[in-house]
Amino acid sequence: MCGIIGYVGADGALPIVATGLKNLEYRGYDSAGIALNNGTVDVFKQSGEIDDLTLPAEHSATCGIGHTRWSTHGQPTDANAHPHTDESGDVAVVHNGIIDNYESLKSELSSHTFTSETDTEVIPHLVEEHLSDGDDLLSAVEATIERLEGSFAIAVTTSGQDGFVVARQDSPLVLGHGEDGNFVASDVTAFLEHTREVSYLEDGDVALVTGADVTVYHDGGTVDRPVQTVDWEADAAEKGGYDHYMLKEIHEQPQALRQTLSGRLDTVTGDVDLELDLPEQYLNSLEEIQVVACGTSNHAGQYAARLLEQFADVRTTVEVASEYEFRGGRDPWRTLVVAVTQSGETADTLSAMRRAASAGARTLAVTNVVGSTAAREADDVVYIRAGPEIGVAATKTFAAQVATLTMLTVYVGRQRGALSGDRASTLLENLRRLPGAIQQVLDEEDATREVAYDLIDSDGFFFVGRHLGWPVAMEGALKLKEISYINAEGFAAGELKHGTLALVTEDTPVLAVLTDGAKPDQTLNNVKEVESRGAPVIGVSSLDDTTKYLDVEFAVPDLGTLEPLVANVFLQLFAYHVADALGRSIDKPRNLAKSVTVE
Ligand code: M6R
C-alpha cells in the first residue's frame, strides 16, 4: 500500500504536495518523491522518510504529483522511489498497486533503458511510446492501461501538459474539487485541509485533471462521478472514517489479500509463482521445515504447519522463536527454517533465524516489510504484501501470512511431487475466493458487535478449535487479551476436558471455531461439555445443524482449509467490539509495542 497525491491549480504545488505526502505517511514510509511540472518536469525522490526528502526551498510549478512508498517490488532505494520517468525524464508517474505482467512488458520494451527494479517503471516507458506516436497524454494513458494486468492507481504528468491524467483499477483513488485547483489522492486525508468536496473514481475510470476542470472517462465516454462533502476530521479520515486503525485494518482484509495473491496463482494448473527459487533437489531431500515466529505470526505458522504436513508431505514443527535455541538445529542440512514475521524486526525471531543459519540450515523469511532485517538476512524471502499495519494488534497481516503460507505449501508440495495439480487447484481456487468470503463476514459486523456488547462483563473467555481451528482459537484469545485486557485462553477443542473444564462457568463464555470438517462430531461433544456447565457458547461455524448446541451461531461460508481463517475475522471483530465497549486504548494497548526489538 503506497500513497499518491496530485495537485494542479493557482497555488504553488510544492508545499501542497509535500504536506499531502506527510498526511499519507501512514500508507507507507520507506521512500518518497515529488514531480513538479511548470512546463518541464523536475523530479525529487529518495529512500527514507518524507521528512528526509531533499526538496528545493521554492519552485514555480503549480502542478505536481507525489508518492510515499511501501515497497513490493525492489528494495527501498533512491532508484526505486517514485515518481518514475521515461528515459527523457519528460513523463513522470506515481503508482499504488502491483503490475503483475511487468516482466513481459519490460522485455517488450527492450530498447528502453530501465533504472529501477520496480514494476511501475514500465508505465512511463509505455506512455512515452504512445506520446511519440502522436497521442495526447489522455490517449497515451488510456492505451497504456489497456496493457496493464494487476492493480493500479496512477497519476501521470508530462512536460508541456496542463495538469495530469489519473487512472484506477483495484486501488483507491479520490478526486478533490477545490476553489483554486483540483486534487487526486489515495485517500482524502492528503488534501482535506484544502477541500472537502470529493468524488470517488471507479475501476476502469481515467480522468484528466487540470486547474480549471476534472473530466472523468470510462469505456471511451465521459461519466459523472457524484461530488460528496466529507465531514470527517483529519484524524478520522486517516483511519478511513473508522474509529481505530485496527477496525480499518480488519476491514481492509479483502483488499489486502487481493494484493497478497495478485499475479501469484494459476488456478488451472495448480501452480504458484512466489518468485522463489528453492532447488528441486534440495526440496526433495528436505526432512523437516521448522517455523520460528512469535505471537500472531506463530499462530500463522501453526496453521501453515498443518497444511505443509497434509499437502506437502513434510514434517513441520513450529517453535516459539525465543525457545528455538533450546530445541532447534536438528539435522540442519535437511531443514528449511521459515521465519514468519510481519515486521521482519522481531529480535526473538531474528535470533532464532541467525542461530539456524549458523548451524547450516537454509532460511526463508515470510515478512511484510521489504528491506527489513529478516528479509535482508534470510537466504530467501517471500513478501505477504499486506500494506502497512498501524494497529499494534495484528489483523490483516495474519490473514496475509496464512494466505502466503498456503501458497508456499502449494509450491513445496508441487516441487516435491506430493501434491497433484487437481488438489493444488482446489487450494488455489479457495484462496481466490477468500477475499469475497471475508467480505461476507465483515458484512455481519452489527450482529458481532451485539454479541460482544452482551458479554463484556464476563470473568474470562475460552476459545476452542480443532486442527486448523486450533491456531485460530489461540489467535482469537490473543486478540481479545491484548486489546480488552480480559483473560482469554485458546485450546484444542479436545483438551479442555483434561483440566481447564474446571474453570468453565456461566461467566466464562466459550467461542468455538467449528470449521473445516475435522472430526466435527467430537468437536460438538466438546461444545456440549461446556454448554452443560452453563457457559454461553458462541459458534463460528461452517458445519450443518450446529445451531441447537449453540447460544449464538455465526455462519462461515464453505472454503475448505481456509474456513478457520474466515472464522478468525469474526473473532477479530468480537475482540475489537469488546475492547471498544470497555473504552480500551485499542490501537496502542498498554505495555505493548508493534515491533518487539529486544529479546
Ligand atoms: O512483527 P512480528 O510478526 O515478528 O511480531 C510478532 C509478534 O510480536 C506479533 O505478532 C504480536 O503478537 C501481535 N502484534 C499481536 O497482535
XYZ file of C-alpha atoms and ligand atoms in Angstrom:
615
model
C 0.000 0.000 0.000
C 1.526 3.299 -1.112
C 0.098 6.803 -1.059
C -0.206 9.121 -4.043
C -1.253 12.751 -4.357
C -1.535 15.259 -7.183
C -2.407 18.942 -7.268
C -2.908 21.435 -10.088
C -4.275 24.954 -9.678
C -3.407 28.542 -8.906
C -1.068 27.955 -5.970
C 2.463 26.644 -5.712
C 2.326 22.837 -5.941
C 5.439 22.075 -3.882
C 4.126 22.817 -0.358
C 0.694 21.330 -1.123
C 2.089 18.054 -2.446
C 4.747 17.818 0.288
C 2.165 18.321 3.059
C -0.191 15.891 1.342
C 2.528 13.243 1.362
C 3.096 13.815 5.049
C -0.635 13.238 5.614
C -0.376 9.953 3.714
C 2.682 8.742 5.579
C 0.720 6.008 7.378
C 0.263 4.299 3.975
C 3.977 3.784 3.512
C 7.153 5.456 4.543
C 10.219 3.752 3.102
C 10.827 6.285 0.333
C 9.144 9.329 -1.126
C 9.231 11.616 -4.124
C 7.619 14.520 -5.964
C 7.470 15.536 -9.646
C 6.812 19.222 -10.289
C 5.632 20.384 -13.696
C 5.972 24.013 -14.784
C 6.223 23.164 -18.467
C 9.132 20.873 -17.800
C 9.144 18.061 -15.260
C 11.528 18.134 -12.266
C 11.740 15.026 -10.072
C 12.924 14.909 -6.439
C 12.948 11.488 -4.808
C 14.902 9.385 -2.374
C 14.705 6.499 0.080
C 13.879 7.238 3.694
C 11.095 9.080 5.415
C 9.229 12.004 3.896
C 10.845 14.438 6.334
C 14.236 13.445 4.928
C 13.296 14.161 1.299
C 15.544 16.882 -0.113
C 13.336 19.458 -1.827
C 14.036 22.929 -3.227
C 13.072 25.840 -0.952
C 10.814 27.162 -3.706
C 9.534 26.062 -7.105
C 7.364 27.912 -9.600
C 5.280 24.858 -10.627
C 1.551 24.916 -9.934
C 1.208 21.255 -10.875
C 2.775 18.350 -9.003
C 2.379 14.668 -8.184
C 3.870 12.847 -5.191
C 4.301 9.392 -3.750
C 5.114 7.755 -0.459
C 6.194 4.170 -0.871
C 5.589 0.847 0.787
C 7.851 -1.453 -1.210
C 6.524 -4.509 -3.002
C 8.952 -4.838 -5.936
C 12.502 -3.843 -5.183
C 14.267 -2.557 -2.104
C 13.567 0.896 -0.680
C 16.381 2.631 -2.594
C 16.622 6.041 -4.256
C 16.307 4.431 -7.686
C 13.171 2.517 -6.728
C 11.458 5.573 -5.211
C 8.610 7.133 -7.234
C 7.969 9.161 -9.401
C 9.355 7.009 -12.207
C 10.141 8.539 -15.551
C 10.849 7.554 -19.128
C 14.381 7.953 -20.488
C 13.923 11.623 -21.378
C 12.593 12.427 -17.917
C 9.568 14.094 -19.517
C 6.942 11.581 -18.378
C 6.573 11.140 -14.617
C 4.372 8.516 -12.964
C 3.336 7.717 -9.396
C 1.647 4.371 -8.755
C -0.051 2.495 -5.967
C -0.655 -1.218 -6.653
C 1.131 -4.047 -8.409
C 1.597 -4.572 -12.145
C 1.515 -8.357 -12.487
C 2.757 -8.534 -16.081
C 5.583 -6.010 -15.757
C 8.263 -8.552 -16.642
C 6.767 -9.378 -20.022
C 6.114 -5.683 -20.715
C 9.705 -4.915 -19.787
C 11.011 -7.458 -22.259
C 8.801 -5.950 -24.961
C 10.413 -2.597 -24.185
C 13.913 -3.989 -24.607
C 15.117 -0.903 -26.488
C 14.366 1.227 -23.402
C 16.783 1.723 -20.516
C 15.323 0.914 -17.111
C 16.885 2.297 -13.970
C 14.881 0.646 -11.194
C 13.734 -2.795 -10.074
C 10.109 -1.710 -9.817
C 7.061 -2.952 -11.668
C 5.951 0.689 -12.039
C 8.733 1.786 -14.352
C 7.119 0.101 -17.362
C 4.302 2.669 -17.185
C 6.220 5.849 -18.130
C 8.008 3.935 -20.890
C 4.714 2.728 -22.354
C 3.223 6.208 -22.087
C 6.264 7.664 -23.812
C 5.864 5.183 -26.701
C 2.290 6.331 -27.258
C 3.199 10.013 -26.953
C 5.868 9.599 -29.607
C 3.219 8.033 -31.863
C 1.399 11.372 -31.638
C -1.147 10.588 -28.907
C -2.059 13.241 -26.350
C -1.451 12.350 -22.690
C -5.031 11.183 -22.081
C -4.987 8.775 -25.040
C -1.461 7.636 -24.179
C -2.530 6.715 -20.641
C -5.698 5.022 -21.903
C -3.658 2.930 -24.331
C -1.095 2.129 -21.634
C -3.537 0.874 -19.030
C -5.060 -1.462 -21.576
C -1.753 -3.292 -21.442
C -1.521 -3.475 -17.648
C -2.576 -6.506 -15.616
C -2.883 -6.155 -11.860
C -3.928 -3.293 -9.656
C -3.119 0.352 -10.038
C -3.950 3.876 -9.063
C -1.706 6.127 -11.123
C -1.111 9.792 -11.792
C 0.879 10.764 -14.875
C 2.184 14.145 -15.954
C 4.447 15.187 -18.802
C 6.345 18.239 -19.944
C 4.064 20.718 -21.680
C 0.939 19.216 -20.134
C -1.525 21.319 -18.167
C -2.250 19.085 -15.164
C -2.151 15.294 -15.096
C -4.047 12.156 -16.025
C -5.096 9.610 -13.427
C -6.469 6.064 -13.701
C -7.740 3.444 -11.316
C -8.070 -0.348 -11.264
C -8.490 -2.166 -7.902
C -6.630 0.536 -5.952
C -8.339 3.526 -4.353
C -8.304 6.982 -5.913
C -10.309 10.038 -4.911
C -10.588 13.423 -6.632
C -10.710 16.659 -4.625
C -12.500 19.667 -6.119
C -11.070 22.894 -4.664
C -11.774 26.564 -5.291
C -8.276 27.286 -6.544
C -7.377 23.949 -8.012
C -8.024 20.222 -8.137
C -6.525 17.226 -6.383
C -6.183 13.493 -6.616
C -5.052 11.164 -3.843
C -5.156 7.649 -2.472
C -7.446 8.996 0.210
C -8.961 12.279 1.281
C -6.559 12.776 4.189
C -3.998 14.030 1.702
C -5.892 17.185 0.761
C -8.569 17.619 3.452
C -7.173 20.965 4.571
C -7.776 22.359 1.049
C -11.152 20.902 0.109
C -13.875 18.621 1.444
C -15.621 18.281 -1.931
C -14.645 14.886 -3.311
C -15.641 12.305 -5.894
C -14.505 8.710 -5.938
C -13.187 7.105 -9.105
C -14.341 3.604 -10.027
C -12.427 0.735 -11.575
C -11.719 1.438 -15.228
C -12.029 5.239 -14.826
C -9.471 7.595 -16.343
C -9.575 11.316 -15.565
C -7.937 14.406 -16.977
C -7.302 16.839 -14.131
C -6.461 20.483 -14.827
C -6.633 23.542 -12.580
C -9.972 24.527 -14.098
C -11.616 21.175 -14.675
C -11.858 17.476 -13.980
C -13.218 15.190 -16.695
C -13.761 11.514 -15.994
C -13.826 8.966 -18.835
C -14.997 5.366 -18.791
C -15.117 2.990 -21.759
C -14.382 5.834 -24.160
C -17.179 8.179 -22.977
C -17.362 10.790 -20.219
C -19.086 9.909 -16.926
C -20.179 11.836 -13.848
C -18.916 10.674 -10.506
C -21.042 12.354 -7.827
C -19.375 15.019 -5.712
C -19.785 14.413 -1.977
C -18.868 16.545 1.012
C -16.596 14.833 3.528
C -17.419 15.693 7.119
C -14.643 13.663 8.793
C -11.882 15.369 10.687
C -8.321 14.667 9.541
C -7.676 12.042 12.200
C -10.805 10.083 11.267
C -10.054 10.478 7.580
C -6.644 8.897 8.038
C -8.461 5.957 9.544
C -10.826 5.885 6.574
C -13.678 7.050 8.776
C -13.196 4.187 11.266
C -12.647 4.926 14.943
C -9.437 2.924 15.102
C -6.729 1.700 12.760
C -7.425 -1.821 13.975
C -11.002 -1.696 12.708
C -9.865 -0.141 9.438
C -7.283 -2.879 9.020
C -9.834 -5.608 9.778
C -11.991 -4.150 7.015
C -9.035 -3.844 4.650
C -8.538 -7.604 4.600
C -10.283 -8.364 1.290
C -8.238 -5.675 -0.470
C -5.002 -6.635 1.293
C -5.496 -10.280 0.339
C -6.116 -9.412 -3.287
C -2.723 -7.746 -3.224
C -1.163 -10.748 -1.453
C -2.466 -13.089 -4.149
C -2.110 -10.793 -7.145
C -0.308 -12.472 -10.030
C 0.741 -15.452 -7.945
C -1.976 -18.073 -8.564
C -2.691 -20.278 -11.533
C -5.924 -21.961 -10.511
C -5.999 -24.001 -13.731
C -2.595 -25.701 -13.455
C -2.406 -25.549 -9.669
C 0.922 -23.695 -9.741
C 2.012 -20.635 -7.791
C 4.601 -18.001 -8.601
C 6.243 -16.722 -5.431
C 9.422 -15.591 -7.213
C 11.102 -18.235 -5.122
C 13.796 -20.475 -6.445
C 14.445 -23.287 -3.994
C 16.325 -26.052 -5.873
C 14.099 -29.074 -6.558
C 16.798 -31.450 -5.328
C 17.025 -29.562 -2.043
C 13.242 -29.622 -1.571
C 13.117 -33.325 -2.332
C 15.781 -34.118 0.225
C 14.107 -31.930 2.843
C 13.399 -33.815 6.073
C 11.814 -31.047 8.048
C 10.537 -27.482 7.990
C 10.907 -25.542 11.217
C 8.802 -22.414 11.555
C 10.108 -19.822 14.002
C 7.825 -16.951 14.972
C 6.230 -15.068 17.870
C 2.687 -14.164 18.840
C 0.261 -13.848 15.962
C 2.941 -14.833 13.455
C 3.463 -18.011 15.461
C -0.244 -18.791 15.119
C 0.025 -18.281 11.354
C 2.978 -20.692 11.443
C 0.914 -23.260 13.354
C -1.821 -23.002 10.746
C 0.750 -23.478 7.997
C 2.437 -26.436 9.686
C -0.795 -28.400 9.447
C -1.091 -27.531 5.755
C 2.538 -28.368 4.994
C 2.262 -31.787 6.630
C -1.022 -32.557 4.895
C -0.301 -31.235 1.404
C 3.481 -31.105 1.034
C 4.250 -34.263 2.980
C 6.995 -32.704 5.035
C 7.345 -32.892 8.806
C 6.854 -29.358 10.131
C 7.456 -28.064 13.619
C 6.665 -24.619 14.944
C 8.806 -23.081 17.646
C 8.148 -20.002 19.701
C 11.193 -18.115 18.433
C 12.542 -17.305 21.900
C 12.623 -21.044 22.683
C 14.252 -22.144 19.449
C 17.781 -22.274 20.769
C 16.767 -24.983 23.241
C 15.160 -27.216 20.601
C 16.084 -26.268 17.041
C 19.106 -27.085 14.950
C 18.493 -30.786 14.300
C 19.955 -32.044 11.033
C 20.373 -28.506 9.647
C 21.380 -29.601 6.153
C 17.989 -31.110 5.545
C 15.980 -28.475 7.382
C 14.369 -25.361 5.990
C 13.827 -22.741 8.678
C 10.928 -20.406 7.885
C 10.885 -17.175 9.899
C 7.386 -15.702 9.886
C 7.482 -12.078 10.979
C 5.261 -9.207 9.942
C 7.800 -6.532 10.814
C 10.903 -8.517 9.947
C 12.488 -6.907 13.006
C 11.351 -9.050 15.956
C 14.509 -9.748 17.965
C 13.481 -13.249 19.095
C 12.696 -14.309 15.548
C 15.891 -12.817 14.125
C 17.909 -14.536 16.810
C 16.326 -17.927 16.005
C 16.872 -17.368 12.303
C 20.537 -16.460 12.824
C 21.054 -19.482 15.003
C 19.565 -21.750 12.321
C 21.711 -20.125 9.640
C 24.899 -20.504 11.627
C 24.096 -24.186 12.160
C 23.915 -24.540 8.373
C 20.168 -24.501 7.707
C 18.681 -22.638 4.773
C 16.426 -19.796 5.924
C 13.336 -18.288 4.356
C 11.699 -15.099 5.655
C 7.967 -14.571 5.227
C 7.501 -10.897 6.002
C 5.536 -7.763 5.222
C 8.414 -5.316 5.164
C 10.664 -5.116 2.136
C 14.237 -4.489 3.176
C 13.615 -5.480 6.807
C 16.389 -7.246 8.679
C 14.740 -10.652 8.231
C 14.316 -10.024 4.503
C 17.951 -8.990 4.136
C 19.471 -11.756 6.207
C 17.421 -14.768 5.078
C 18.572 -16.865 2.134
C 15.175 -16.420 0.516
C 12.209 -14.160 1.102
C 8.506 -14.102 0.286
C 6.532 -10.925 0.937
C 2.996 -11.052 2.243
C 2.129 -7.668 0.662
C -0.470 -6.620 3.255
C 0.495 -2.944 3.308
C 1.462 -1.111 6.498
C -0.312 -2.165 9.659
C -0.540 0.576 12.271
C -2.639 -1.052 14.995
C -0.487 -2.980 17.448
C -2.890 -5.916 17.180
C -2.034 -7.849 14.029
C -5.136 -8.461 11.892
C -4.770 -8.133 8.133
C -1.190 -9.339 8.325
C -2.304 -12.607 9.964
C -4.674 -13.214 7.042
C -1.948 -12.347 4.542
C 0.557 -14.599 6.342
C -1.781 -17.604 6.229
C -2.618 -16.922 2.575
C 1.085 -16.645 1.702
C 1.947 -19.779 3.657
C -0.856 -21.622 1.854
C 0.810 -20.652 -1.425
C 4.149 -21.776 -0.006
C 2.552 -25.136 0.841
C 1.408 -25.488 -2.754
C 4.866 -24.524 -4.016
C 6.666 -27.036 -1.781
C 4.041 -29.741 -2.333
C 4.190 -29.392 -6.125
C 8.008 -29.315 -6.217
C 8.201 -32.424 -4.056
C 5.621 -34.231 -6.180
C 3.424 -34.635 -3.111
C 0.512 -32.551 -4.348
C -1.438 -33.263 -7.532
C -2.436 -30.433 -9.846
C -6.098 -31.057 -9.007
C -5.663 -30.794 -5.245
C -3.448 -27.756 -5.695
C -6.074 -26.137 -7.921
C -8.685 -26.620 -5.202
C -6.447 -24.908 -2.621
C -5.758 -22.053 -5.005
C -9.391 -21.680 -6.017
C -10.266 -21.336 -2.335
C -7.583 -18.673 -1.997
C -9.100 -16.846 -4.941
C -12.498 -16.892 -3.188
C -11.049 -15.879 0.180
C -11.457 -12.057 -0.124
C -15.143 -12.449 -1.009
C -15.755 -14.880 1.873
C -14.128 -12.470 4.317
C -16.281 -9.650 2.972
C -19.375 -11.718 3.876
C -18.167 -11.876 7.484
C -17.428 -8.150 7.555
C -20.969 -7.515 6.391
C -22.166 -9.222 9.621
C -20.388 -6.734 11.863
C -23.546 -5.373 13.529
C -24.501 -8.828 14.810
C -20.968 -9.470 16.067
C -20.982 -6.138 17.902
C -24.258 -7.004 19.653
C -22.914 -10.305 20.932
C -19.696 -8.634 22.083
C -21.584 -5.923 23.984
C -23.690 -8.573 25.767
C -20.594 -10.325 27.106
C -18.322 -7.538 28.302
C -18.895 -8.323 31.981
C -17.640 -11.898 31.664
C -14.934 -13.186 34.002
C -12.900 -14.583 31.138
C -13.218 -16.351 27.799
C -12.194 -19.681 26.303
C -11.660 -20.232 22.620
C -11.646 -23.757 21.210
C -10.976 -25.286 17.804
C -9.691 -28.494 16.293
C -6.953 -28.997 13.655
C -6.726 -25.723 11.662
C -9.277 -24.232 14.058
C -6.883 -24.591 16.994
C -4.337 -21.940 15.912
C -7.278 -19.665 15.164
C -8.701 -20.300 18.657
C -5.314 -19.259 20.079
C -5.237 -16.211 17.831
C -8.789 -15.225 18.854
C -7.797 -15.427 22.520
C -4.612 -13.423 21.978
C -6.517 -10.672 20.164
C -9.095 -10.407 22.932
C -6.459 -10.367 25.689
C -4.211 -7.784 24.171
C -6.845 -5.161 23.445
C -9.572 -5.803 26.080
C -7.289 -6.840 28.996
C -9.734 -9.660 29.820
C -8.165 -13.048 30.348
C -8.734 -15.490 27.499
C -7.189 -18.815 26.501
C -7.286 -20.762 23.271
C -7.382 -24.547 23.419
C -7.535 -27.568 21.191
C -11.217 -28.472 21.475
C -10.438 -31.922 22.843
C -8.092 -30.617 25.526
C -10.428 -28.537 27.673
C -11.792 -31.614 29.432
C -8.279 -32.526 30.622
C -8.276 -29.942 33.384
C -9.386 -26.494 32.305
C -13.054 -27.503 32.219
C -12.964 -26.934 35.985
C -12.848 -23.200 35.276
C -15.838 -23.147 32.941
C -18.936 -21.472 34.437
C -21.859 -19.354 33.241
C -19.499 -16.350 33.456
C -16.869 -17.731 31.085
C -18.254 -17.723 27.540
C -16.716 -20.156 25.059
C -16.106 -19.244 21.445
C -15.915 -22.368 19.292
C -14.359 -22.498 15.829
C -16.353 -25.230 14.089
C -14.876 -25.448 10.629
C -13.048 -27.472 8.018
C -14.728 -30.783 8.870
C -12.040 -32.051 11.263
C -13.909 -34.597 13.422
C -16.980 -32.369 13.780
C -18.862 -34.847 15.988
C -16.121 -34.870 18.597
C -15.836 -31.100 18.485
C -19.567 -30.790 19.040
C -19.238 -33.137 22.010
C -16.661 -30.739 23.421
C -19.128 -27.902 22.877
C -21.822 -29.836 24.750
C -19.378 -30.378 27.646
C -19.026 -26.633 28.180
C -22.674 -25.897 27.494
C -23.748 -28.315 30.235
C -21.564 -26.332 32.684
C -23.699 -23.302 31.893
C -21.218 -21.435 29.692
C -22.682 -19.362 26.864
C -21.369 -20.857 23.609
C -20.787 -18.763 20.515
C -20.068 -20.888 17.477
C -18.343 -19.682 14.377
C -19.350 -22.495 12.142
C -19.410 -23.907 8.647
C -20.997 -27.155 9.859
C -24.614 -28.119 9.308
C -27.115 -28.357 12.137
C -24.974 -26.924 14.892
C -27.463 -24.257 15.965
C -29.112 -26.476 18.568
C -25.845 -26.727 20.516
C -25.038 -23.036 20.414
C -26.366 -19.890 22.025
C -25.251 -17.847 19.043
C -24.044 -19.017 15.662
C -22.131 -17.083 13.041
C -22.053 -18.825 9.694
C -18.768 -19.254 7.838
C -19.027 -19.898 4.094
C -17.618 -23.210 2.767
C -13.970 -22.668 1.909
C -12.093 -25.881 2.731
C -8.869 -25.337 4.627
C -9.387 -21.584 4.672
C -12.619 -21.673 6.682
C -10.824 -21.107 10.012
C -9.109 -18.058 8.526
C -12.514 -16.663 7.593
C -13.841 -17.548 11.073
C -10.946 -15.573 12.524
C -12.447 -12.359 11.136
C -15.484 -12.860 13.430
C -13.069 -13.280 16.328
C -11.212 -10.098 15.370
C -14.452 -8.124 15.248
C -15.576 -9.688 18.523
C -12.335 -8.711 20.291
C -12.500 -5.230 18.812
C -16.064 -4.556 19.976
C -15.491 -5.947 23.479
C -12.458 -3.665 23.826
C -14.297 -0.716 22.301
C -17.253 -1.136 24.675
C -14.776 -1.133 27.552
C -13.131 2.032 26.245
C -9.673 0.483 25.849
C -6.753 2.022 24.009
C -7.263 -0.252 21.039
C -4.529 0.846 18.649
C -1.906 1.146 21.368
C -2.734 -1.347 24.118
C -0.937 -0.866 27.404
C 2.527 -2.430 27.774
C 2.733 -3.497 24.109
C 4.742 -2.388 21.074
C 4.106 -3.075 17.399
C 7.543 -4.486 16.905
C 9.456 -6.048 19.787
C 13.122 -5.459 19.094
C 14.540 -6.820 22.340
C 14.931 -10.465 23.349
O 6.490 -8.487 13.575
P 6.261 -9.882 14.044
O 5.252 -10.615 13.256
O 7.523 -10.673 14.167
O 5.683 -9.719 15.523
C 5.496 -10.826 16.342
C 4.558 -10.506 17.478
O 5.115 -9.540 18.314
C 3.202 -10.007 16.968
O 2.644 -10.941 16.080
C 2.207 -9.785 18.117
O 1.901 -10.990 18.727
C 0.956 -9.126 17.559
N 1.144 -7.710 17.489
C -0.253 -9.444 18.346
O -1.395 -8.893 17.757
